[in-house]
mmCIF file of C-alpha atoms in Angstrom:
data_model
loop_
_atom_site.group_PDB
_atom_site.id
_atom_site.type_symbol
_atom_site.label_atom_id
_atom_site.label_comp_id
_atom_site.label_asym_id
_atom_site.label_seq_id
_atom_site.Cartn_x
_atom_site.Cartn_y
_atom_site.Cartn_z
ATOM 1 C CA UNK A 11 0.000 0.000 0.000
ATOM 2 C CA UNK A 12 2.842 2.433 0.681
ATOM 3 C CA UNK A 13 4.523 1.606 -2.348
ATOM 4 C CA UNK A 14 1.296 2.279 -3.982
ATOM 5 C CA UNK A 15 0.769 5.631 -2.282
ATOM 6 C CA UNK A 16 4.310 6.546 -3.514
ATOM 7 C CA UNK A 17 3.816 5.629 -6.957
ATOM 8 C CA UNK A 18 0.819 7.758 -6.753
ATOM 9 C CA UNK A 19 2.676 10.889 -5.259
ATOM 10 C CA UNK A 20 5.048 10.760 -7.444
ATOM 11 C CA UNK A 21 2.573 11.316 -10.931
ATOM 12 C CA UNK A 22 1.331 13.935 -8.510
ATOM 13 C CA UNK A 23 4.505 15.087 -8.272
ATOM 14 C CA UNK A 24 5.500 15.071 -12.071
ATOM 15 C CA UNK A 25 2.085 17.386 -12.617
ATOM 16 C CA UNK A 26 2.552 19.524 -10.049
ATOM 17 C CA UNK A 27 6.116 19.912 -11.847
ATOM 18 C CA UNK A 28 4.618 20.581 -15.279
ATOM 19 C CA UNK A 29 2.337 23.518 -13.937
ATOM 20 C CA UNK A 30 4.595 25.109 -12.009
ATOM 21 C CA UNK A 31 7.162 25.373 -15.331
ATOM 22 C CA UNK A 32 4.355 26.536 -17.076
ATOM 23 C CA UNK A 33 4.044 29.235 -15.024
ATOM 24 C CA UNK A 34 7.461 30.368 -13.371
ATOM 25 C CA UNK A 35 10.661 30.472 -14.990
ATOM 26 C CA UNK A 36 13.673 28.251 -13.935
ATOM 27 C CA UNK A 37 11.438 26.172 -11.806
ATOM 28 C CA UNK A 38 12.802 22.922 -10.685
ATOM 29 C CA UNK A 39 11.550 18.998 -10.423
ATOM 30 C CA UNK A 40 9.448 18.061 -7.362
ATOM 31 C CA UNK A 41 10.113 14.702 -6.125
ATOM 32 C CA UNK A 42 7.823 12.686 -3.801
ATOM 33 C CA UNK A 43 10.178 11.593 -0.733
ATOM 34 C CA UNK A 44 9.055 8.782 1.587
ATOM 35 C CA UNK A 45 10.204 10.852 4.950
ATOM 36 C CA UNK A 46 8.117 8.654 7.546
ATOM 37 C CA UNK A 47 6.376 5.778 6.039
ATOM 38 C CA UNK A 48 3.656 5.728 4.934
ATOM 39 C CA UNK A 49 3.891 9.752 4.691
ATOM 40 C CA UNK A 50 4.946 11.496 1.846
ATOM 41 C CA UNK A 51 6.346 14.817 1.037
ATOM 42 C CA UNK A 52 6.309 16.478 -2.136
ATOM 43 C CA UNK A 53 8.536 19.233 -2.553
ATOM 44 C CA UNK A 54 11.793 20.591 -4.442
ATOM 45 C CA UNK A 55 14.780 19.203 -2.094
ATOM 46 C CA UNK A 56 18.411 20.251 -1.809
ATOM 47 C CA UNK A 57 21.312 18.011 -2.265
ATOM 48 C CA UNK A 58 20.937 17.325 1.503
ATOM 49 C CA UNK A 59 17.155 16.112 1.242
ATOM 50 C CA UNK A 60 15.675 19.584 3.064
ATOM 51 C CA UNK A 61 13.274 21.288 1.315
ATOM 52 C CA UNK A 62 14.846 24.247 -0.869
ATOM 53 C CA UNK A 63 13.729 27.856 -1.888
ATOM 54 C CA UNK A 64 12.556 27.990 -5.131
ATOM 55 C CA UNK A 65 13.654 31.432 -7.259
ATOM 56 C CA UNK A 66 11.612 34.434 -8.015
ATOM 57 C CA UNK A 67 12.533 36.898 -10.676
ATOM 58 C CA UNK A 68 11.338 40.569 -11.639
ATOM 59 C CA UNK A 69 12.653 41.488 -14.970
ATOM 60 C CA UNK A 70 15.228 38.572 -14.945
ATOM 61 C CA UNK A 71 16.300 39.447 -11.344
ATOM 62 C CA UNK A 72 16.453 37.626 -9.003
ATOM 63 C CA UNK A 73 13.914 39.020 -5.970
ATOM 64 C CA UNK A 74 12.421 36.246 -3.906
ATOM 65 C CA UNK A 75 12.201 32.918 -2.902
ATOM 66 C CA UNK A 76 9.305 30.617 -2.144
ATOM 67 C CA UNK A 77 8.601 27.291 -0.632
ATOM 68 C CA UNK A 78 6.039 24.740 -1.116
ATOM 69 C CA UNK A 79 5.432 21.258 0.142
ATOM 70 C CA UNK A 80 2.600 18.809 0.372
ATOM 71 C CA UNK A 81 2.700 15.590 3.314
ATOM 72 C CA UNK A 82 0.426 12.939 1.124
ATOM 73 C CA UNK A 83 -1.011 9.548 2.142
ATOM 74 C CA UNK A 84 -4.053 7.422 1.150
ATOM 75 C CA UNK A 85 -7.821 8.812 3.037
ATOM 76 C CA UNK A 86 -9.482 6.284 5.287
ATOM 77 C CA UNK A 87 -11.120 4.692 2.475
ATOM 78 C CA UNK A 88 -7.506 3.698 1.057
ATOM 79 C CA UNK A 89 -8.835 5.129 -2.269
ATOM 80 C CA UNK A 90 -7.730 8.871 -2.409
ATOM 81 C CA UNK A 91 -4.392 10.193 -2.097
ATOM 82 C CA UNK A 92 -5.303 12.638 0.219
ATOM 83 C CA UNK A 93 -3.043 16.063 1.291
ATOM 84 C CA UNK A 94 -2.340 16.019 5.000
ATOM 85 C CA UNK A 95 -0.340 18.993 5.593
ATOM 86 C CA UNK A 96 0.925 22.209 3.208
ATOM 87 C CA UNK A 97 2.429 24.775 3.180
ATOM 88 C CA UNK A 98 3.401 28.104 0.859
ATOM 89 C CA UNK A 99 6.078 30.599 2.107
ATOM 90 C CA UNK A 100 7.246 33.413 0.492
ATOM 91 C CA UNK A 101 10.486 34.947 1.342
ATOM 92 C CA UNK A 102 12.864 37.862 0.405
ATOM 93 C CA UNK A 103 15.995 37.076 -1.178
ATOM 94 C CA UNK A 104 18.537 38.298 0.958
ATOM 95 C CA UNK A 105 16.687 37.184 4.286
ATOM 96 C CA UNK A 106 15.528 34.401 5.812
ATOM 97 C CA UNK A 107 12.309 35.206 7.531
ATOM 98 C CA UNK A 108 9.244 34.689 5.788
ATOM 99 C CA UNK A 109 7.027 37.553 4.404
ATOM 100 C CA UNK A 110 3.879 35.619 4.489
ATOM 101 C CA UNK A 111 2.846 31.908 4.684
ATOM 102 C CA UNK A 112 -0.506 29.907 4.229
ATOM 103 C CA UNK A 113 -0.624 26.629 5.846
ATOM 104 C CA UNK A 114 -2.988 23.434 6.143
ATOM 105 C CA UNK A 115 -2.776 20.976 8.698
ATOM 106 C CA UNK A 116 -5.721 18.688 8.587
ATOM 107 C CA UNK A 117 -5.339 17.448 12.147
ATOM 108 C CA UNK A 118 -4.441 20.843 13.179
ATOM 109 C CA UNK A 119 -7.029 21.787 16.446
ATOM 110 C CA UNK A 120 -5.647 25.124 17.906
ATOM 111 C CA UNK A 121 -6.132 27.067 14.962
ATOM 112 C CA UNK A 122 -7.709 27.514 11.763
ATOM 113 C CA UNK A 123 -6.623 24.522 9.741
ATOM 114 C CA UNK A 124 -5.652 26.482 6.987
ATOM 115 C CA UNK A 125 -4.872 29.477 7.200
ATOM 116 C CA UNK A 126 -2.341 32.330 6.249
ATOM 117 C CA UNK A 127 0.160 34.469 8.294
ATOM 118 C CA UNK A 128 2.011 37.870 7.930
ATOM 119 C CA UNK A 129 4.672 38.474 8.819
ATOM 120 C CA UNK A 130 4.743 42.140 9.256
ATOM 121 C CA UNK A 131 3.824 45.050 11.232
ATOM 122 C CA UNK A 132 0.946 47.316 11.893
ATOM 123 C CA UNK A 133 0.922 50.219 14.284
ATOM 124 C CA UNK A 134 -2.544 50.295 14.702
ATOM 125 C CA UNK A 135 -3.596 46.881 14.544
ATOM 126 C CA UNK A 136 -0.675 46.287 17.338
ATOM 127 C CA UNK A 137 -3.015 48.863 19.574
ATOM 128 C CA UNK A 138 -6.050 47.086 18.894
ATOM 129 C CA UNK A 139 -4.759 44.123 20.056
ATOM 130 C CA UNK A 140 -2.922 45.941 23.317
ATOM 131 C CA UNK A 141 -6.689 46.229 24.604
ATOM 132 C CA UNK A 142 -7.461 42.488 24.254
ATOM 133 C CA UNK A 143 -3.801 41.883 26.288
ATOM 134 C CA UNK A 144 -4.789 44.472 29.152
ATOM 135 C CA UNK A 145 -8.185 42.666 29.280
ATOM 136 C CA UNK A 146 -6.081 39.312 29.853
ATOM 137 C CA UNK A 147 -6.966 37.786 26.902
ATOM 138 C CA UNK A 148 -4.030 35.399 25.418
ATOM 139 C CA UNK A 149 -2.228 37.506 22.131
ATOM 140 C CA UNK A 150 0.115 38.996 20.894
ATOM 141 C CA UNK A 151 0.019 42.796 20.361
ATOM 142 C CA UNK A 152 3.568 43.065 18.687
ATOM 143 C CA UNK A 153 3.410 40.210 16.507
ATOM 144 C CA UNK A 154 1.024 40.364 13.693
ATOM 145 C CA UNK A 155 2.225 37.055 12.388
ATOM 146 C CA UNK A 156 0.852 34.915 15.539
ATOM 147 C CA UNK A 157 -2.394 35.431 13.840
ATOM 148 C CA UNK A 158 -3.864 32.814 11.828
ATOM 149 C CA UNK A 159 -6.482 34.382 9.116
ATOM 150 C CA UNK A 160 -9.286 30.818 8.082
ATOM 151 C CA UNK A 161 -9.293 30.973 4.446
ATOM 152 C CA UNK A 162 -11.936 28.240 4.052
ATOM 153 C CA UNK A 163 -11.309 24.867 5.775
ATOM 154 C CA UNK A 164 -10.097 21.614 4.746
ATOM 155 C CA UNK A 165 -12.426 21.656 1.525
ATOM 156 C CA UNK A 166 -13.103 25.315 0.771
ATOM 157 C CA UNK A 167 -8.954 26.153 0.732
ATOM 158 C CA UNK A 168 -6.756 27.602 -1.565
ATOM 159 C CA UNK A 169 -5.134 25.365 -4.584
ATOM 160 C CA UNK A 170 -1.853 25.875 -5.794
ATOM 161 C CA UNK A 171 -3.194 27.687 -8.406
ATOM 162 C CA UNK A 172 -4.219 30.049 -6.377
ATOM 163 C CA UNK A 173 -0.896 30.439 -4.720
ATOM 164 C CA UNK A 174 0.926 30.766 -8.052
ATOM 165 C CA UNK A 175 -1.434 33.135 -9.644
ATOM 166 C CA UNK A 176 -0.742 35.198 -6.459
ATOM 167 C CA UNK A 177 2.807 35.551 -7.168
ATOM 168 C CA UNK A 178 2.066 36.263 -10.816
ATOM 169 C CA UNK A 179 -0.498 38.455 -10.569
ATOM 170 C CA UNK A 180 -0.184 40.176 -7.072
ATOM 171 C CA UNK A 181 3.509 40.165 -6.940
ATOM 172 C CA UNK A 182 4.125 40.629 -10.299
ATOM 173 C CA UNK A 183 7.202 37.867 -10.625
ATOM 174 C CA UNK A 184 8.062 37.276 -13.769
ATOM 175 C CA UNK A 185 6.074 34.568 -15.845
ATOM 176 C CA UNK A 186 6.485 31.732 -18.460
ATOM 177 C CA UNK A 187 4.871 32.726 -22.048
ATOM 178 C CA UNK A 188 1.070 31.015 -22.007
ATOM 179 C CA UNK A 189 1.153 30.985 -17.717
ATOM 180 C CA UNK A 190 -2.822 31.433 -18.338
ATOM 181 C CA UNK A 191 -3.297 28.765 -19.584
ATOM 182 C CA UNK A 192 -1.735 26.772 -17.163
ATOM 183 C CA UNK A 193 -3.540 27.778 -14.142
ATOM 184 C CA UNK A 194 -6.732 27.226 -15.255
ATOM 185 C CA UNK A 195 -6.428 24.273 -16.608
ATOM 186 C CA UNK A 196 -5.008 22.978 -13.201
ATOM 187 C CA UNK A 197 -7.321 24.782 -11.452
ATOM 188 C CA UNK A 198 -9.948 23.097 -13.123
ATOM 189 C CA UNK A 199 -8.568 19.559 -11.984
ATOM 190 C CA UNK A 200 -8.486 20.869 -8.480
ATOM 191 C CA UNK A 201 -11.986 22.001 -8.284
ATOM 192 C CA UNK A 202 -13.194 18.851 -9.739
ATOM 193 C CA UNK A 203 -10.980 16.821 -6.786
ATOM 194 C CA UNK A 204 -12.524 19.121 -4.550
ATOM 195 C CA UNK A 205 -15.830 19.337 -5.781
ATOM 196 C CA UNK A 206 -15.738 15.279 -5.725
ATOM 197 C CA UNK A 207 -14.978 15.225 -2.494
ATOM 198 C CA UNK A 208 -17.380 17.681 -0.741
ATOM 199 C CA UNK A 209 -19.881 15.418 -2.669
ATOM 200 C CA UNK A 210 -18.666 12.294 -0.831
ATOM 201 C CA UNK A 211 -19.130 14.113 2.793
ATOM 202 C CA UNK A 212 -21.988 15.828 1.558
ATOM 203 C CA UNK A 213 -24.013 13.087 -0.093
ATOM 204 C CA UNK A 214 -27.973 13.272 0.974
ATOM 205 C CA UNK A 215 -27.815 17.883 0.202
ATOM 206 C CA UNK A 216 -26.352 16.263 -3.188
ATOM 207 C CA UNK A 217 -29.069 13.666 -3.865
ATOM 208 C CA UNK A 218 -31.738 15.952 -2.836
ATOM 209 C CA UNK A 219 -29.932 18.913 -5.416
ATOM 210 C CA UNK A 220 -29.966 16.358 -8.308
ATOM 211 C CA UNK A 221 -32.767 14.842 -7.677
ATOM 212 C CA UNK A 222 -33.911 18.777 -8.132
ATOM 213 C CA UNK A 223 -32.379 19.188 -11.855
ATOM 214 C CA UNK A 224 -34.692 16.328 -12.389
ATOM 215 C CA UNK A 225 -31.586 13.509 -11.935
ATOM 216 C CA UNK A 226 -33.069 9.981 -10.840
ATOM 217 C CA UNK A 227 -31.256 9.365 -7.558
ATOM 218 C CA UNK A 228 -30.862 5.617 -5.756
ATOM 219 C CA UNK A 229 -29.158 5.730 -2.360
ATOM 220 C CA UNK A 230 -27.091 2.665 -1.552
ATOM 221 C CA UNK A 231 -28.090 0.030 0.299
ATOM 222 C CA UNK A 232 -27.975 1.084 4.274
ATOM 223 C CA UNK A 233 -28.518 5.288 3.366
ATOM 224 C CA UNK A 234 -26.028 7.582 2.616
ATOM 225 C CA UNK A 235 -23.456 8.194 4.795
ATOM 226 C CA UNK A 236 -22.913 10.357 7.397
ATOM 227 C CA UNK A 237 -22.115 14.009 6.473
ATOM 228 C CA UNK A 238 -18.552 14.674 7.374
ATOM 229 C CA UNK A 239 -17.926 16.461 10.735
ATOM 230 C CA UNK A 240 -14.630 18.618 9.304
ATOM 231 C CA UNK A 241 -16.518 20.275 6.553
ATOM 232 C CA UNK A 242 -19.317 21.021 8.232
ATOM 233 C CA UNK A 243 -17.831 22.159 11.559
ATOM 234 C CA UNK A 244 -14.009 22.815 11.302
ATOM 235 C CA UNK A 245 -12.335 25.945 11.497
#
């Protein structure tokens, strides 16, 4: 099964290769490394196996750096390789601390479980957040990037199409001729995955919305299952 998984991660790998090319230029290969069986992280590693900063360019220069990785395994069904943990980090050239990162961490329970951070600095927002300390409430006035900001839960999150047309369009980094193109078309995969999914936790609200377009609609044997807790619920 691990084997399996890894064979698996590693086409996932190979695409998630071809779209970032297609986007960025001098983008490197993502491999899929077997770090702590049967977990698997996909990512762009350094001659020493640690995951490496990828380059950013404005006008051929060299600005930035980012990072990306994705911890894969197979869902409780054994089905569906499913993304455990990610994360996205953007970072200066000449300095090591991020400017801003988005995480997921599906088991993650004391904070949004994905979410982004920034790491910067705002007087006023600092002051806000000196009331909430003097009323004993547990923050951080002078650190804007203890903050986690929900983008969206485990199902509604960003894609890495998202991220990348961040960078292109946001950031203004310089792009690969037909980057368009690209991104949608991923994007499009990644919905559907997504939009798959929220119909497996979701399955009566679909029935009962096809059944509505006039679809003929046969639950299995026992009933549909349960709808699932995370979507509904999580943060």
């Amino acid at each position: 099964m691990a084997d399996d998984a890894h064979d698996t991660a590693k086409a996932f790998a190979a695409e998630l290769t071809e779209t970032v090319r297609a986007v960025l230029p001098e983008s490197p290969v993502f491999q899929a490394m077997l770090v702590a069986p049967p977990h698997i992280l996909i990512s762009v590693f350094d001659g020493q196996q640690n995951v490496a900063r990828l380059p950013l360019f404005i006008r051929g220069n060299h600005v930035a750096d980012w990072k990306l990785t994705m911890s894969v395994n197979w869902d409780h069904s054994g089905s569906y390789l499913k993304v455990m943990r990610s994360g996205f980090t953007l970072l200066a050239h000449s300095d090591k601390l991020p400017l801003v990162r988005y995480e997921f961490d599906d088991n993650m329970h004391t904070a949004p479980i994905a979410h982004w951070q920034f790491h910067a600095e705002r007087g006023a927002f600092s002051h806000l957040l000196g009331f909430a300390l003097a009323a004993g409430k547990n923050v951080k006035p002078h650190s804007l990037s203890s903050l986690h900001f929900p983008v969206g839960g485990a199902r509604m999150r960003p894609g890495v199409d998202d991220l990348l047309e961040f960078l292109v369009k946001e950031c203004a980094f310089d792009t690969v001729g037909g980057w368009k193109g690209a991104i949608h078309e991923s994007r499009a995969r990644y919905r559907a995955i997504q939009a798959r999914t929220i119909a497996r936790d979701m399955q009566s609200e679909v029935a009962d919305v096809l059944r509505g377009e006039g679809w003929t609609v046969t639950p299995p044997q026992g009933g549909a299952a349960e709808p699932g807790e995370k979507f509904l619920s999580r943060w």
